[in-house]
mmCIF file of N, CA and C in Angstrom:
data_model
loop_
_atom_site.group_PDB
_atom_site.id
_atom_site.type_symbol
_atom_site.label_atom_id
_atom_site.label_comp_id
_atom_site.label_asym_id
_atom_site.label_seq_id
_atom_site.Cartn_x
_atom_site.Cartn_y
_atom_site.Cartn_z
ATOM 1 N N MET A 21 51.550 17.467 14.884
ATOM 2 C CA MET A 21 50.879 17.730 13.927
ATOM 3 C C MET A 21 49.818 16.432 13.438
ATOM 4 N N GLY A 22 48.571 16.762 13.478
ATOM 5 C CA GLY A 22 47.575 15.675 13.678
ATOM 6 C C GLY A 22 46.885 16.209 14.826
ATOM 7 N N GLN A 23 45.849 15.311 15.095
ATOM 8 C CA GLN A 23 45.104 15.236 16.549
ATOM 9 C C GLN A 23 44.859 14.212 16.846
ATOM 10 N N PRO A 24 44.982 13.875 18.119
ATOM 11 C CA PRO A 24 44.613 12.602 18.754
ATOM 12 C C PRO A 24 43.226 12.212 18.860
ATOM 13 N N ILE A 25 43.178 10.926 18.476
ATOM 14 C CA ILE A 25 41.449 10.831 18.596
ATOM 15 C C ILE A 25 41.119 10.214 19.726
ATOM 16 N N GLU A 26 39.899 11.175 20.503
ATOM 17 C CA GLU A 26 39.517 10.669 21.705
ATOM 18 C C GLU A 26 38.848 9.192 21.812
ATOM 19 N N VAL A 27 39.093 8.220 22.734
ATOM 20 C CA VAL A 27 38.488 6.930 22.712
ATOM 21 C C VAL A 27 37.523 6.734 24.180
ATOM 22 N N THR A 28 36.745 5.979 24.031
ATOM 23 C CA THR A 28 36.116 5.166 25.163
ATOM 24 C C THR A 28 36.242 3.708 25.181
ATOM 25 N N VAL A 29 36.775 3.140 26.067
ATOM 26 C CA VAL A 29 37.174 1.950 25.791
ATOM 27 C C VAL A 29 36.011 1.080 26.836
ATOM 28 N N THR A 30 35.802 -0.299 26.533
ATOM 29 C CA THR A 30 34.723 -1.255 27.108
ATOM 30 C C THR A 30 35.501 -2.154 27.042
ATOM 31 N N ASN A 31 35.946 -3.353 28.040
ATOM 32 C CA ASN A 31 36.581 -4.550 28.101
ATOM 33 C C ASN A 31 35.337 -5.510 28.353
ATOM 34 N N ALA A 32 35.228 -6.381 27.272
ATOM 35 C CA ALA A 32 34.169 -7.401 27.497
ATOM 36 C C ALA A 32 35.214 -8.976 27.472
ATOM 37 N N ASP A 33 35.716 -9.123 28.601
ATOM 38 C CA ASP A 33 36.570 -10.540 28.397
ATOM 39 C C ASP A 33 37.675 -10.643 27.559
ATOM 40 N N ASP A 34 37.415 -11.219 26.099
ATOM 41 C CA ASP A 34 38.649 -11.193 25.143
ATOM 42 C C ASP A 34 38.317 -10.146 24.422
ATOM 43 N N VAL A 35 37.285 -9.334 24.450
ATOM 44 C CA VAL A 35 37.074 -8.593 23.533
ATOM 45 C C VAL A 35 37.147 -6.800 24.086
ATOM 46 N N LEU A 36 38.079 -6.084 23.365
ATOM 47 C CA LEU A 36 37.930 -4.851 23.524
ATOM 48 C C LEU A 36 37.157 -3.950 22.441
ATOM 49 N N LEU A 37 36.586 -2.897 23.273
ATOM 50 C CA LEU A 37 35.535 -2.190 22.261
ATOM 51 C C LEU A 37 36.106 -0.740 22.399
ATOM 52 N N ILE A 38 36.551 -0.311 21.088
ATOM 53 C CA ILE A 38 36.993 1.075 21.430
ATOM 54 C C ILE A 38 36.267 2.056 20.471
ATOM 55 N N ASP A 39 35.661 3.116 21.094
ATOM 56 C CA ASP A 39 34.700 3.929 20.234
ATOM 57 C C ASP A 39 35.477 5.155 20.129
ATOM 58 N N THR A 40 35.440 5.618 19.052
ATOM 59 C CA THR A 40 36.351 6.832 18.755
ATOM 60 C C THR A 40 35.597 8.070 18.465
ATOM 61 N N ASP A 41 36.074 9.181 18.448
ATOM 62 C CA ASP A 41 35.451 10.489 18.241
ATOM 63 C C ASP A 41 35.035 10.949 16.847
ATOM 64 N N ARG A 42 35.752 10.030 15.833
ATOM 65 C CA ARG A 42 35.756 10.085 14.277
ATOM 66 C C ARG A 42 35.650 9.098 13.770
ATOM 67 N N SER A 43 35.496 9.027 12.661
ATOM 68 C CA SER A 43 35.422 7.668 11.688
ATOM 69 C C SER A 43 36.856 7.531 11.254
ATOM 70 N N ILE A 44 37.041 6.180 11.268
ATOM 71 C CA ILE A 44 38.163 5.680 10.525
ATOM 72 C C ILE A 44 38.078 5.155 9.092
ATOM 73 N N THR A 45 36.857 4.365 8.957
ATOM 74 C CA THR A 45 36.447 3.981 7.774
ATOM 75 C C THR A 45 34.803 4.696 7.243
ATOM 76 N N GLY A 46 34.399 4.102 6.191
ATOM 77 C CA GLY A 46 33.025 4.677 5.741
ATOM 78 C C GLY A 46 32.304 3.532 6.448
ATOM 79 N N GLN A 47 31.061 3.104 6.082
ATOM 80 C CA GLN A 47 29.789 2.370 6.446
ATOM 81 C C GLN A 47 30.436 0.890 6.688
ATOM 82 N N ASP A 48 31.081 0.457 5.533
ATOM 83 C CA ASP A 48 31.684 -0.691 5.444
ATOM 84 C C ASP A 48 32.750 -0.957 6.314
ATOM 85 N N GLY A 49 32.797 -2.137 7.146
ATOM 86 C CA GLY A 49 33.719 -2.379 8.023
ATOM 87 C C GLY A 49 34.616 -3.208 7.341
ATOM 88 N N ALA A 50 35.869 -3.355 7.941
ATOM 89 C CA ALA A 50 36.832 -4.304 7.604
ATOM 90 C C ALA A 50 37.260 -5.150 8.693
ATOM 91 N N ALA A 51 37.548 -6.480 8.292
ATOM 92 C CA ALA A 51 37.902 -7.080 9.339
ATOM 93 C C ALA A 51 39.276 -8.208 9.155
ATOM 94 N N TYR A 52 39.959 -8.155 10.146
ATOM 95 C CA TYR A 52 41.376 -8.839 9.749
ATOM 96 C C TYR A 52 41.553 -10.108 10.857
ATOM 97 N N ALA A 53 41.865 -11.313 10.371
ATOM 98 C CA ALA A 53 42.112 -12.530 11.483
ATOM 99 C C ALA A 53 43.634 -12.663 11.740
ATOM 100 N N SER A 54 44.262 -11.830 10.675
ATOM 101 C CA SER A 54 45.735 -11.927 11.125
ATOM 102 C C SER A 54 46.567 -10.960 10.721
ATOM 103 N N ALA A 55 47.849 -10.647 11.301
ATOM 104 C CA ALA A 55 48.625 -9.492 11.000
ATOM 105 C C ALA A 55 48.952 -9.536 9.529
ATOM 106 N N ALA A 56 49.022 -10.424 8.624
ATOM 107 C CA ALA A 56 49.563 -10.725 7.306
ATOM 108 C C ALA A 56 48.421 -10.460 6.748
ATOM 109 N N ALA A 57 46.833 -10.688 6.913
ATOM 110 C CA ALA A 57 45.585 -10.029 6.434
ATOM 111 C C ALA A 57 45.658 -8.499 6.336
ATOM 112 N N ALA A 58 45.836 -8.013 7.529
ATOM 113 C CA ALA A 58 46.024 -6.543 7.649
ATOM 114 C C ALA A 58 47.075 -6.066 6.854
ATOM 115 N N ASN A 59 48.286 -6.486 7.007
ATOM 116 C CA ASN A 59 49.646 -5.819 6.179
ATOM 117 C C ASN A 59 49.030 -5.699 4.643
ATOM 118 N N ALA A 60 48.420 -6.656 4.031
ATOM 119 C CA ALA A 60 48.147 -6.492 2.815
ATOM 120 C C ALA A 60 47.004 -5.726 2.446
ATOM 121 N N ASP A 61 46.472 -4.870 3.489
ATOM 122 C CA ASP A 61 45.328 -3.809 3.249
ATOM 123 C C ASP A 61 46.280 -2.757 3.451
ATOM 124 N N ALA A 62 46.258 -1.557 2.436
ATOM 125 C CA ALA A 62 47.332 -0.401 2.586
ATOM 126 C C ALA A 62 45.859 0.799 3.047
ATOM 127 N N ARG A 63 44.632 0.352 3.411
ATOM 128 C CA ARG A 63 43.997 1.544 3.589
ATOM 129 C C ARG A 63 44.089 1.437 5.148
ATOM 130 N N PHE A 64 43.309 2.775 5.628
ATOM 131 C CA PHE A 64 43.474 3.326 6.984
ATOM 132 C C PHE A 64 43.084 2.027 7.881
ATOM 133 N N PRO A 65 42.046 1.320 7.606
ATOM 134 C CA PRO A 65 42.000 0.304 8.459
ATOM 135 C C PRO A 65 42.763 -0.814 8.783
ATOM 136 N N GLY A 66 43.522 -1.055 7.677
ATOM 137 C CA GLY A 66 44.486 -1.974 7.334
ATOM 138 C C GLY A 66 45.704 -1.669 8.214
ATOM 139 N N VAL A 67 46.058 -0.373 8.066
ATOM 140 C CA VAL A 67 47.174 0.274 8.774
ATOM 141 C C VAL A 67 47.009 0.026 10.319
ATOM 142 N N LEU A 68 45.767 0.461 10.670
ATOM 143 C CA LEU A 68 45.431 0.585 12.039
ATOM 144 C C LEU A 68 45.334 -0.723 12.534
ATOM 145 N N ALA A 69 45.194 -2.043 11.984
ATOM 146 C CA ALA A 69 44.996 -3.042 12.326
ATOM 147 C C ALA A 69 46.660 -3.773 12.287
ATOM 148 N N SER A 70 47.049 -3.274 11.497
ATOM 149 C CA SER A 70 48.711 -3.727 11.440
ATOM 150 C C SER A 70 49.380 -3.324 12.736
ATOM 151 N N ARG A 71 49.261 -2.186 13.280
ATOM 152 C CA ARG A 71 49.698 -1.660 14.402
ATOM 153 C C ARG A 71 49.263 -2.399 15.655
ATOM 154 N N LEU A 72 47.962 -2.527 15.496
ATOM 155 C CA LEU A 72 47.361 -3.617 16.592
ATOM 156 C C LEU A 72 47.915 -4.839 16.729
ATOM 157 N N PHE A 73 48.001 -5.518 15.519
ATOM 158 C CA PHE A 73 48.555 -6.820 15.641
ATOM 159 C C PHE A 73 50.226 -7.056 16.125
ATOM 160 N N ALA A 74 51.025 -5.733 15.690
ATOM 161 C CA ALA A 74 52.429 -5.758 16.047
ATOM 162 C C ALA A 74 52.654 -5.164 17.312
ATOM 163 N N SER A 75 51.596 -4.775 18.352
ATOM 164 C CA SER A 75 51.803 -4.392 19.363
ATOM 165 C C SER A 75 51.464 -5.502 20.406
ATOM 166 N N ASP A 76 50.974 -6.295 20.135
ATOM 167 C CA ASP A 76 50.623 -7.844 20.845
ATOM 168 C C ASP A 76 50.400 -9.051 20.338
ATOM 169 N N PRO A 77 51.316 -9.941 20.191
ATOM 170 C CA PRO A 77 51.294 -11.401 19.811
ATOM 171 C C PRO A 77 49.657 -11.803 20.122
ATOM 172 N N ALA A 78 49.160 -11.798 21.121
ATOM 173 C CA ALA A 78 48.008 -12.564 21.839
ATOM 174 C C ALA A 78 46.576 -11.736 20.912
ATOM 175 N N ILE A 79 46.652 -10.692 20.161
ATOM 176 C CA ILE A 79 45.744 -10.243 19.488
ATOM 177 C C ILE A 79 45.675 -11.133 17.955
ATOM 178 N N ASP A 80 44.329 -11.618 18.002
ATOM 179 C CA ASP A 80 43.848 -12.401 16.899
ATOM 180 C C ASP A 80 42.933 -12.085 15.738
ATOM 181 N N HIS A 81 42.402 -10.889 16.069
ATOM 182 C CA HIS A 81 41.256 -10.142 15.553
ATOM 183 C C HIS A 81 41.010 -8.871 15.509
ATOM 184 N N VAL A 82 40.823 -8.221 14.655
ATOM 185 C CA VAL A 82 40.717 -6.487 14.466
ATOM 186 C C VAL A 82 39.608 -6.265 13.552
ATOM 187 N N PHE A 83 38.601 -5.444 13.934
ATOM 188 C CA PHE A 83 37.298 -5.259 12.981
ATOM 189 C C PHE A 83 37.256 -3.573 13.274
ATOM 190 N N VAL A 84 37.423 -3.247 12.069
ATOM 191 C CA VAL A 84 37.126 -1.554 12.102
ATOM 192 C C VAL A 84 35.947 -1.263 11.402
ATOM 193 N N ALA A 85 35.124 -0.232 11.770
ATOM 194 C CA ALA A 85 33.825 -0.036 10.970
ATOM 195 C C ALA A 85 33.640 1.560 11.650
ATOM 196 N N SER A 86 33.791 2.580 10.698
ATOM 197 C CA SER A 86 33.299 3.592 10.960
ATOM 198 C C SER A 86 34.024 4.307 12.417
ATOM 199 N N ASN A 87 33.099 4.675 13.465
ATOM 200 C CA ASN A 87 34.533 4.953 14.426
ATOM 201 C C ASN A 87 34.288 3.962 15.717
ATOM 202 N N HIS A 88 34.234 2.632 15.632
ATOM 203 C CA HIS A 88 34.396 1.307 16.026
ATOM 204 C C HIS A 88 35.487 0.695 15.789
ATOM 205 N N VAL A 89 36.305 0.260 16.931
ATOM 206 C CA VAL A 89 37.378 -0.663 16.644
ATOM 207 C C VAL A 89 37.092 -1.889 17.573
ATOM 208 N N VAL A 90 37.146 -3.152 17.410
ATOM 209 C CA VAL A 90 36.844 -3.909 17.861
ATOM 210 C C VAL A 90 38.294 -4.879 17.862
ATOM 211 N N VAL A 91 38.918 -5.271 19.095
ATOM 212 C CA VAL A 91 39.914 -6.112 19.015
ATOM 213 C C VAL A 91 39.942 -7.302 19.906
ATOM 214 N N ARG A 92 40.042 -8.409 19.552
ATOM 215 C CA ARG A 92 39.906 -9.896 20.284
ATOM 216 C C ARG A 92 41.589 -10.122 20.635
ATOM 217 N N ARG A 93 41.561 -10.339 21.948
ATOM 218 C CA ARG A 93 42.860 -10.945 22.534
ATOM 219 C C ARG A 93 42.768 -12.152 23.433
ATOM 220 N N LEU A 94 43.370 -13.052 22.913
ATOM 221 C CA LEU A 94 43.256 -14.598 23.449
ATOM 222 C C LEU A 94 43.732 -14.461 24.890
ATOM 223 N N GLY A 95 42.826 -14.974 25.746
ATOM 224 C CA GLY A 95 43.542 -14.695 27.208
ATOM 225 C C GLY A 95 42.717 -13.515 28.072
ATOM 226 N N GLY A 96 42.072 -12.603 27.300
ATOM 227 C CA GLY A 96 41.494 -11.346 27.876
ATOM 228 C C GLY A 96 42.608 -10.660 27.920
ATOM 229 N N TRP A 97 41.846 -9.282 28.525
ATOM 230 C CA TRP A 97 42.706 -7.978 28.508
ATOM 231 C C TRP A 97 43.292 -7.602 29.956
ATOM 232 N N ASP A 98 44.429 -7.357 30.188
ATOM 233 C CA ASP A 98 44.617 -6.703 31.327
ATOM 234 C C ASP A 98 44.867 -5.134 31.019
ATOM 235 N N ASP A 99 44.922 -4.505 32.277
ATOM 236 C CA ASP A 99 45.043 -2.817 32.191
ATOM 237 C C ASP A 99 46.132 -2.268 31.240
ATOM 238 N N GLN A 100 47.141 -3.024 31.302
ATOM 239 C CA GLN A 100 48.237 -2.207 30.343
ATOM 240 C C GLN A 100 47.904 -2.565 29.234
ATOM 241 N N GLY A 101 47.653 -4.053 28.605
ATOM 242 C CA GLY A 101 47.289 -4.317 27.193
ATOM 243 C C GLY A 101 46.122 -3.568 26.659
ATOM 244 N N ALA A 102 44.950 -3.281 27.418
ATOM 245 C CA ALA A 102 43.986 -2.444 26.768
ATOM 246 C C ALA A 102 44.631 -1.020 26.785
ATOM 247 N N GLN A 103 45.132 -0.369 27.534
ATOM 248 C CA GLN A 103 45.749 0.856 27.459
ATOM 249 C C GLN A 103 46.921 1.108 26.377
ATOM 250 N N SER A 104 47.390 0.081 26.050
ATOM 251 C CA SER A 104 48.496 0.290 24.701
ATOM 252 C C SER A 104 47.549 0.107 23.617
ATOM 253 N N ALA A 105 46.433 -0.745 23.351
ATOM 254 C CA ALA A 105 45.699 -0.684 22.194
ATOM 255 C C ALA A 105 45.076 0.607 22.179
ATOM 256 N N ALA A 106 44.502 1.269 23.218
ATOM 257 C CA ALA A 106 43.982 2.426 23.101
ATOM 258 C C ALA A 106 44.494 3.340 22.562
ATOM 259 N N SER A 107 45.887 3.398 23.131
ATOM 260 C CA SER A 107 47.001 4.534 22.653
ATOM 261 C C SER A 107 47.079 4.305 21.325
ATOM 262 N N ILE A 108 47.405 3.207 20.706
ATOM 263 C CA ILE A 108 47.386 3.170 19.539
ATOM 264 C C ILE A 108 46.522 3.690 18.477
ATOM 265 N N VAL A 109 45.142 3.421 18.898
ATOM 266 C CA VAL A 109 43.891 4.194 18.337
ATOM 267 C C VAL A 109 43.938 5.614 18.419
ATOM 268 N N GLU A 110 44.388 5.860 19.852
ATOM 269 C CA GLU A 110 44.262 7.524 20.180
ATOM 270 C C GLU A 110 45.587 8.308 19.063
ATOM 271 N N ASP A 111 46.318 7.350 18.950
ATOM 272 C CA ASP A 111 47.759 8.216 18.110
ATOM 273 C C ASP A 111 47.495 7.850 16.904
ATOM 274 N N PHE A 112 46.328 7.038 16.148
ATOM 275 C CA PHE A 112 46.487 7.166 14.906
ATOM 276 C C PHE A 112 46.813 8.086 13.689
ATOM 277 N N PHE A 113 46.216 9.035 14.035
ATOM 278 C CA PHE A 113 46.098 10.564 13.259
ATOM 279 C C PHE A 113 47.255 11.288 13.308
ATOM 280 N N LEU A 114 48.293 11.177 14.545
ATOM 281 C CA LEU A 114 49.206 11.935 14.654
ATOM 282 C C LEU A 114 50.456 11.780 14.028
ATOM 283 N N PHE A 115 51.411 12.843 13.538
ATOM 284 C CA PHE A 115 52.435 12.828 12.715
ATOM 285 C C PHE A 115 53.440 12.842 13.666
ATOM 286 N N TYR A 116 53.370 13.737 14.716
ATOM 287 C CA TYR A 116 54.320 14.055 15.595
ATOM 288 C C TYR A 116 53.812 14.009 16.986
ATOM 289 N N ARG A 117 54.573 13.988 18.161
ATOM 290 C CA ARG A 117 54.283 13.612 19.432
ATOM 291 C C ARG A 117 54.130 15.382 19.850
ATOM 292 N N GLN A 118 53.713 15.232 21.240
ATOM 293 C CA GLN A 118 53.580 16.543 21.847
ATOM 294 C C GLN A 118 55.235 17.217 22.095
ATOM 295 N N ASP A 119 56.163 16.544 22.031
ATOM 296 C CA ASP A 119 57.630 16.725 22.267
ATOM 297 C C ASP A 119 58.257 17.112 21.190
ATOM 298 N N GLY A 120 57.506 16.852 19.893
ATOM 299 C CA GLY A 120 58.090 17.229 18.256
ATOM 300 C C GLY A 120 58.524 16.288 17.994
ATOM 301 N N SER A 121 59.039 14.760 18.654
ATOM 302 C CA SER A 121 59.473 13.782 17.940
ATOM 303 C C SER A 121 58.333 13.209 16.794
ATOM 304 N N PRO A 122 58.742 12.273 15.858
ATOM 305 C CA PRO A 122 58.047 11.645 14.982
ATOM 306 C C PRO A 122 57.337 10.438 15.758
ATOM 307 N N GLN A 123 56.121 10.385 15.137
ATOM 308 C CA GLN A 123 55.111 9.485 15.777
ATOM 309 C C GLN A 123 55.774 7.938 15.021
ATOM 310 N N GLN A 124 55.566 6.965 15.667
ATOM 311 C CA GLN A 124 56.179 5.606 14.849
ATOM 312 C C GLN A 124 55.272 5.229 14.193
ATOM 313 N N GLY A 125 55.532 5.065 12.820
ATOM 314 C CA GLY A 125 54.730 4.465 11.935
ATOM 315 C C GLY A 125 54.186 5.728 11.136
ATOM 316 N N ALA A 126 54.105 7.258 11.612
ATOM 317 C CA ALA A 126 53.820 8.132 11.019
ATOM 318 C C ALA A 126 54.320 8.561 9.520
ATOM 319 N N PRO A 127 53.732 8.943 8.819
ATOM 320 C CA PRO A 127 52.379 9.272 8.617
ATOM 321 C C PRO A 127 51.545 8.072 8.418
ATOM 322 N N ALA A 128 50.299 8.418 9.029
ATOM 323 C CA ALA A 128 49.137 7.209 8.893
ATOM 324 C C ALA A 128 48.182 7.589 7.685
ATOM 325 N N THR A 129 49.377 7.042 6.392
ATOM 326 C CA THR A 129 48.482 7.514 5.254
ATOM 327 C C THR A 129 48.430 6.078 4.502
ATOM 328 N N ALA A 130 47.212 6.134 3.823
ATOM 329 C CA ALA A 130 47.116 4.821 2.986
ATOM 330 C C ALA A 130 47.786 4.926 1.871
ATOM 331 N N LYS A 131 48.545 3.681 1.435
ATOM 332 C CA LYS A 131 49.300 3.770 0.135
ATOM 333 C C LYS A 131 48.597 3.672 -0.990
ATOM 334 N N SER A 132 48.818 3.904 -2.199
ATOM 335 C CA SER A 132 47.933 4.205 -3.565
ATOM 336 C C SER A 132 47.777 2.645 -3.750
ATOM 337 N N THR A 133 46.455 2.197 -4.135
ATOM 338 C CA THR A 133 46.497 1.003 -4.768
ATOM 339 C C THR A 133 46.179 0.967 -6.176
ATOM 340 N N ALA A 134 46.051 2.057 -6.726
ATOM 341 C CA ALA A 134 46.001 2.529 -8.294
ATOM 342 C C ALA A 134 46.829 1.766 -8.889
ATOM 343 N N LYS A 135 46.838 1.284 -10.126
ATOM 344 C CA LYS A 135 47.402 0.350 -11.131
ATOM 345 C C LYS A 135 47.900 1.505 -12.334
#
């Protein structure tokens, strides 16, 4: 259930640029300098950033704006790390995998912040 996000990945030293075929945020971007900052934001960009931080301890910054995700990793990106980050973005709106098993962390819904 849900559709995978199609991505185009560009590796620029410590920065991985991930362009998507759909928007994750509005025009305003969201930047996270730590997992704690991402975990404190229940909106879609915070949830996505939390998953990226959890996937690799060398990630130290995530920026999400519209259909762009920018991830900085100290020491640069190897092919496996770049593919892992891209897969997290690709699967962000999936509730179930092709084999029917639940996606880890699914559903990718934002928590209500209303009081």
